[in-house]
CSV table of N, CA and C in Angstrom, one decimal:
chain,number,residue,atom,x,y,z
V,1,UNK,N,0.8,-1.2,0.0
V,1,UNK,CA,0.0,0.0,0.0
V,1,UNK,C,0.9,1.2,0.0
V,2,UNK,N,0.2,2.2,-1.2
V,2,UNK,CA,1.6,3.6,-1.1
V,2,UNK,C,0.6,4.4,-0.4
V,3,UNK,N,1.2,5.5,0.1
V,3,UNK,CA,0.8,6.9,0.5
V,3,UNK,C,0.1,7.6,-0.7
V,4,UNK,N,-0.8,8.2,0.0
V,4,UNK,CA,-1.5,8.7,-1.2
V,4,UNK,C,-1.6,9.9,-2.0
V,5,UNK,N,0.2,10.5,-1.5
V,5,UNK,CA,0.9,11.8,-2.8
V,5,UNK,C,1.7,11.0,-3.6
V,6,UNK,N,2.1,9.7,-3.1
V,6,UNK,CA,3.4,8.5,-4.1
V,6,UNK,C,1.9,8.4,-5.1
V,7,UNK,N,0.7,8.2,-4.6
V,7,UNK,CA,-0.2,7.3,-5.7
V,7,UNK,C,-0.2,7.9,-6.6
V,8,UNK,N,-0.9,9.2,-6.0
V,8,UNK,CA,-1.2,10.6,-6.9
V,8,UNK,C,0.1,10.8,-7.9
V,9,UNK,N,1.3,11.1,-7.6
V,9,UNK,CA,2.4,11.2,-8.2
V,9,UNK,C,2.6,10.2,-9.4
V,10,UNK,N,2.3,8.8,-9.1
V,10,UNK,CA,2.3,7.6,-9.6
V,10,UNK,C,1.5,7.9,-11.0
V,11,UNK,N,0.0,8.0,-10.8
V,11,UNK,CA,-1.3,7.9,-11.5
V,11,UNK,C,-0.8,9.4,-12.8
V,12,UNK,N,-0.2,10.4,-12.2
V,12,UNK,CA,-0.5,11.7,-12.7
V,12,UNK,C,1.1,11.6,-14.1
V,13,UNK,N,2.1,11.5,-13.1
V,13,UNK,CA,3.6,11.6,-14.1
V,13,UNK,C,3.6,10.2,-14.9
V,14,UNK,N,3.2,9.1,-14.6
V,14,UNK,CA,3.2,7.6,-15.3
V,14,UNK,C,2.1,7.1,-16.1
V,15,UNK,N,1.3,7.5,-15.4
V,15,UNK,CA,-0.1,7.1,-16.5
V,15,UNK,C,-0.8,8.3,-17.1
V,16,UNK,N,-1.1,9.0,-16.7
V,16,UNK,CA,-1.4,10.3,-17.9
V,16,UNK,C,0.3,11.3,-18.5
V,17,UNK,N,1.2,10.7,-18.2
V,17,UNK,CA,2.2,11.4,-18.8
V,17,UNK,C,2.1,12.8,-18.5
V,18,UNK,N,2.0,13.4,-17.3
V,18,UNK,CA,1.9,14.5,-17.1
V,18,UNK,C,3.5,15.2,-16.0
V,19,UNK,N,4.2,15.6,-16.8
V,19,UNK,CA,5.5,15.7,-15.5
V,19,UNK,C,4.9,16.8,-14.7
V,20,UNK,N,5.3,16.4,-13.5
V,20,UNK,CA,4.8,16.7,-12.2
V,20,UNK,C,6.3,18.6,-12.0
V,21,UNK,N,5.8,19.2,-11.0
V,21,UNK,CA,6.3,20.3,-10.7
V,21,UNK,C,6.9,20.4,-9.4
V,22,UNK,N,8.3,20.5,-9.8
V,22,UNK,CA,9.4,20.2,-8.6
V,22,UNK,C,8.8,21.9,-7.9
V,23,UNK,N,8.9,21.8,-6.2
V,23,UNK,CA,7.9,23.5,-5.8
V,23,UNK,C,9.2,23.2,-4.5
V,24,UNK,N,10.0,23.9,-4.3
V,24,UNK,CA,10.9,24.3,-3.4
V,24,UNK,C,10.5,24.6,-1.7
V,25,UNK,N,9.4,25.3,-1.7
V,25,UNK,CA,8.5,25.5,-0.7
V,25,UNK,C,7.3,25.3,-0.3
V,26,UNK,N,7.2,23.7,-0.8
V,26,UNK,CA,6.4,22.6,-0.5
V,26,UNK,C,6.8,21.6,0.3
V,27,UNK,N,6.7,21.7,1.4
V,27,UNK,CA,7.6,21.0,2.6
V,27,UNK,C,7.3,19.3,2.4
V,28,UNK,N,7.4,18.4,2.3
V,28,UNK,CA,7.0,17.3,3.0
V,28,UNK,C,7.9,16.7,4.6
V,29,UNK,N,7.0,15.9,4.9
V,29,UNK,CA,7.9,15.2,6.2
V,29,UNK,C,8.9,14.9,6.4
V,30,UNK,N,9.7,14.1,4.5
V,30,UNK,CA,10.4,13.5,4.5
V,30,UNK,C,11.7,14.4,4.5
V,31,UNK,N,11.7,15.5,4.5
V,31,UNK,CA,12.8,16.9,4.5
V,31,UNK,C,13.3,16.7,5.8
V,32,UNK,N,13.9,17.0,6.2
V,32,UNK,CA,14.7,17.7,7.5
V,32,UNK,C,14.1,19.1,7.3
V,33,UNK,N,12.8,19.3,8.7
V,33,UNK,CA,12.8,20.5,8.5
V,33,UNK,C,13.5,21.8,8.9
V,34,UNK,N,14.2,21.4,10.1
V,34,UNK,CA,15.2,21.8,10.4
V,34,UNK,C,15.8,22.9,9.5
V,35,UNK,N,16.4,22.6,8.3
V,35,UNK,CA,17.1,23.1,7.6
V,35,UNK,C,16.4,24.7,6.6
V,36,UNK,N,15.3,24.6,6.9
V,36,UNK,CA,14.6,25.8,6.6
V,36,UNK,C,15.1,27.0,7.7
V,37,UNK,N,15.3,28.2,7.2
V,37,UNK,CA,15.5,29.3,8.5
V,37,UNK,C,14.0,29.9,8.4
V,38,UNK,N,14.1,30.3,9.6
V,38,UNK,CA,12.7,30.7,10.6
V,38,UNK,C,12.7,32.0,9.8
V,39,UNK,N,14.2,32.7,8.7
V,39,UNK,CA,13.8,34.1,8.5
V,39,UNK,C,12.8,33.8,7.0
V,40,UNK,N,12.7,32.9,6.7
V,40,UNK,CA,12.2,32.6,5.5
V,40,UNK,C,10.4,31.7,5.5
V,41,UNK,N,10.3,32.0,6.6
V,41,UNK,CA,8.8,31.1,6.9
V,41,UNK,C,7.7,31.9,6.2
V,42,UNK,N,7.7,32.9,6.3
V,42,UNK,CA,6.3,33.3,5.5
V,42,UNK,C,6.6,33.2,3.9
V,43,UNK,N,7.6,32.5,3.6
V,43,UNK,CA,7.4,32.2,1.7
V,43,UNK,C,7.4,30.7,1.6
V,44,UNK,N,7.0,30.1,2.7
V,44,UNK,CA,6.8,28.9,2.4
V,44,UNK,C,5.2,28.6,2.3
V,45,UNK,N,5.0,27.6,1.6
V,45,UNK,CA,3.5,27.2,1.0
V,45,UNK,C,2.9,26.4,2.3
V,46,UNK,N,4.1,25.1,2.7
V,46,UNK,CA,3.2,24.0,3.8
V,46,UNK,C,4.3,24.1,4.2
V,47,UNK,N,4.1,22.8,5.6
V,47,UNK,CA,4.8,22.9,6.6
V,47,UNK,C,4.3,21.7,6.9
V,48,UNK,N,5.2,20.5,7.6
V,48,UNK,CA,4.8,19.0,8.1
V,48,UNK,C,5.4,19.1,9.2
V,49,UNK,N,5.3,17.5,9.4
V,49,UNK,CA,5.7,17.3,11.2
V,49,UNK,C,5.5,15.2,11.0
V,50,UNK,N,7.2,15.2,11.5
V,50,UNK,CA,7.2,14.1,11.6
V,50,UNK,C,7.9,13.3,12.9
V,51,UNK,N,8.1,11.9,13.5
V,51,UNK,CA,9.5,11.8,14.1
V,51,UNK,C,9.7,10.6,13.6
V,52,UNK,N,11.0,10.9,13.3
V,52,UNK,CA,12.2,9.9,12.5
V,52,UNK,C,12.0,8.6,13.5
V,53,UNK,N,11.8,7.1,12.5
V,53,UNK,CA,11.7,5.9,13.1
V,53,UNK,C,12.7,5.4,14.2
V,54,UNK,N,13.7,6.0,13.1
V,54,UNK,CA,14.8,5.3,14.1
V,54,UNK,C,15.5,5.8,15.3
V,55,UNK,N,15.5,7.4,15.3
V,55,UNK,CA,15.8,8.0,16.3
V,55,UNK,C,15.2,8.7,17.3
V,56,UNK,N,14.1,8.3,16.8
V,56,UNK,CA,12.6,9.1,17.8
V,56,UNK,C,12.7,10.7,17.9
V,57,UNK,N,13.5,11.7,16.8
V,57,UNK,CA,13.9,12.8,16.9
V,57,UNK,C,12.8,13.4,16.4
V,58,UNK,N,11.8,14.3,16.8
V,58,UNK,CA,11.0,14.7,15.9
V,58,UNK,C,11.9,15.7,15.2
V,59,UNK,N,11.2,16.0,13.8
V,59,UNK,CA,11.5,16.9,12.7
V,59,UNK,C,10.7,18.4,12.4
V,60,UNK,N,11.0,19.0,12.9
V,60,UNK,CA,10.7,20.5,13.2
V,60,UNK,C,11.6,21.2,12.5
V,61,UNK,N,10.6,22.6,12.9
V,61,UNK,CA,11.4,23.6,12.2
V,61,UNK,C,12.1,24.4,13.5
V,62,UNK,N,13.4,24.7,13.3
V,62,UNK,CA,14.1,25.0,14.6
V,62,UNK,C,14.6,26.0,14.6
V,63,UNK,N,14.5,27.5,15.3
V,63,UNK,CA,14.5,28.6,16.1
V,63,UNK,C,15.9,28.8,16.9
V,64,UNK,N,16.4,30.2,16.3
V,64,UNK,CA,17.2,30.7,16.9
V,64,UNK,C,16.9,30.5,18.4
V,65,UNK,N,18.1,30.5,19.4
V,65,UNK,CA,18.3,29.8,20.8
V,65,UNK,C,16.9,28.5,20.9
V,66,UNK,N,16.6,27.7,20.3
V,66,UNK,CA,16.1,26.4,20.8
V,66,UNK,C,17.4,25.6,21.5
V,67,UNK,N,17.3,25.0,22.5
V,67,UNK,CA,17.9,24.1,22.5
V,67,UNK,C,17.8,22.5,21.8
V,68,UNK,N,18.9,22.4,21.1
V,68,UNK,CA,18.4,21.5,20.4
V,68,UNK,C,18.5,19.6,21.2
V,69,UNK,N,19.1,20.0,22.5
V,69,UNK,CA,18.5,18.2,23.1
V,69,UNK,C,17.5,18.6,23.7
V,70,UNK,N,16.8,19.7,23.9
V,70,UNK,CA,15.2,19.6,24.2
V,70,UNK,C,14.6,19.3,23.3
V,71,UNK,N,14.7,19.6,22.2
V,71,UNK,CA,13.7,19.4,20.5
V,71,UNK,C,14.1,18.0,20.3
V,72,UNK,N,15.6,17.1,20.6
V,72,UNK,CA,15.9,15.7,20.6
V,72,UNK,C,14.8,14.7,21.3
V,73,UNK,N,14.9,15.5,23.0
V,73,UNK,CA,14.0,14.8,24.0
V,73,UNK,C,12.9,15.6,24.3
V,74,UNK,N,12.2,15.7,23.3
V,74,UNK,CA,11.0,16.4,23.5
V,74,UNK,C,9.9,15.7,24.6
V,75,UNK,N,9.9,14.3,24.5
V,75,UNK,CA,8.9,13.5,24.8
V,75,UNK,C,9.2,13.4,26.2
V,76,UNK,N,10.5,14.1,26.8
V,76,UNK,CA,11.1,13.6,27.8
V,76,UNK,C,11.2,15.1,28.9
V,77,UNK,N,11.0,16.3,28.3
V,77,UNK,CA,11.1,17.5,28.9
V,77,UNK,C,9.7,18.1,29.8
V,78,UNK,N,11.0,18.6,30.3
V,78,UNK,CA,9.7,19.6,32.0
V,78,UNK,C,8.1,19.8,31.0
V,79,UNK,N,7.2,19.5,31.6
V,79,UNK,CA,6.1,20.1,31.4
V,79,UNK,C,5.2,21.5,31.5
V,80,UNK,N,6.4,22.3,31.6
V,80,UNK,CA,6.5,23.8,31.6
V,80,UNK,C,7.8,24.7,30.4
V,81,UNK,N,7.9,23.1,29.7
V,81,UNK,CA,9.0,23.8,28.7
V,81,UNK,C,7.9,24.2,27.3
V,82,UNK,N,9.1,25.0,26.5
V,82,UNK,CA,8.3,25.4,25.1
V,82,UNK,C,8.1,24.1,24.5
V,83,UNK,N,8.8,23.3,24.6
V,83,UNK,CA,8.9,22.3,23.9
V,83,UNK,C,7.4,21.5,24.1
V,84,UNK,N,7.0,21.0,25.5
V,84,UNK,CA,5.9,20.4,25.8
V,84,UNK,C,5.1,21.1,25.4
V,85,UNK,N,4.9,22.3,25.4
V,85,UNK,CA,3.7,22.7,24.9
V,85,UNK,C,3.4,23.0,23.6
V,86,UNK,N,4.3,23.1,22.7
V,86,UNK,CA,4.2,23.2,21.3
V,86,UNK,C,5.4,22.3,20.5
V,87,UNK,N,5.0,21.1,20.8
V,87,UNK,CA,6.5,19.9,20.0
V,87,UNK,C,6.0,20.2,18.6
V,88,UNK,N,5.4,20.6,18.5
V,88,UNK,CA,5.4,20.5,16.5
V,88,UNK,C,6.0,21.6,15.8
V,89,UNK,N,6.0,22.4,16.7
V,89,UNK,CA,6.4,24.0,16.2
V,89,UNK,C,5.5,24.6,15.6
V,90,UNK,N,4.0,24.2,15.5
V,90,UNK,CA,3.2,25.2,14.5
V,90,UNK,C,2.9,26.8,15.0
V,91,UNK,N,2.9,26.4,16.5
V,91,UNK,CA,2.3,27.8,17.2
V,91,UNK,C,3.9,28.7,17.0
V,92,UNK,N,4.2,28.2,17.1
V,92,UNK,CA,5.8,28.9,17.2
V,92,UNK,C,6.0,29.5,15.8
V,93,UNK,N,5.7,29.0,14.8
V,93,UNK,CA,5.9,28.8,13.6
V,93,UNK,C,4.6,30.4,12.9
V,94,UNK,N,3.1,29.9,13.4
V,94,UNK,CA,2.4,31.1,13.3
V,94,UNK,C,2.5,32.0,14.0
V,95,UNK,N,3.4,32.1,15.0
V,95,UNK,CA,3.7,33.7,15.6
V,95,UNK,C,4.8,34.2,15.2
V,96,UNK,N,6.0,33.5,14.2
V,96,UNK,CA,7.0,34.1,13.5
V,96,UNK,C,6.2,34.9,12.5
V,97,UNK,N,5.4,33.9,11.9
V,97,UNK,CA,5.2,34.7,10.5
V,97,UNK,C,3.9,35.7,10.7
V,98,UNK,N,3.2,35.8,11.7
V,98,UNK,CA,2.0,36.7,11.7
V,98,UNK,C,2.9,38.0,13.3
V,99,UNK,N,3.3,37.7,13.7
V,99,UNK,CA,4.3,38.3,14.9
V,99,UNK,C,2.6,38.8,15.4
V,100,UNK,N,1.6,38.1,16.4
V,100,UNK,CA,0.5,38.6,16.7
V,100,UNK,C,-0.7,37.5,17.9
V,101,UNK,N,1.0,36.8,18.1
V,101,UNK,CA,0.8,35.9,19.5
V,101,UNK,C,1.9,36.2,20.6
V,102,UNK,N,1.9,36.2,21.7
V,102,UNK,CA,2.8,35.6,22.8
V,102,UNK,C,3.6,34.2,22.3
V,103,UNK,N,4.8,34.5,22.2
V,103,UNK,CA,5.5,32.9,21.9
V,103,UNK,C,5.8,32.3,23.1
V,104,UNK,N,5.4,31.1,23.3
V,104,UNK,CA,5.2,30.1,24.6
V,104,UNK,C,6.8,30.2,25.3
């Protein structure tokens, strides 16, 4: 059984001969999100969230001063950290780009 952007991808570039469009700022899971800077978030289209099988590391997008073995041991940190309260980064993520929340 594939995932159903592989299907889609599958169905669209192989059987209707349609080549698909490589989009730079189309995030998927499978990225290190990491490697996106936080100065560049509002020209990005999507945004995922994953954690890596083998290292249990979730994949975020990661912030000047984060510490990065709290973002490692997210699952494992104080329950008064930024981390527990927003492990995905989205809230963190919508107050970069709208600057129109309290950041946790």
């Amino acid at each position: 059984r594939l995932p159903d952007d592989v299907t889609l991808g599958y169905l669209i570039e192989v059987l209707l001969e349609v080549p698909l469009t490589q989009v730079s700022s189309f995030h998927s899971h499978l990225e290190p999100l990491r490697l996106i800077p936080a100065s560049d978030l509002a020209n990005q289209i999507t945004f995922s969230y994953s954690i890596y099988e083998d290292t249990q590391e979730p994949n975020v997008v990661e912030f000047d001063g984060d510490d990065i073995n709290d973002i490692k041991n997210f699952n494992h940190v104080d329950n008064h950290s930024e981390h527990s309260k927003d492990p995905t980064r989205f809230y963190k993520i919508h107050c970069q780009i709208f600057n129109q929340c309290n950041i946790i």
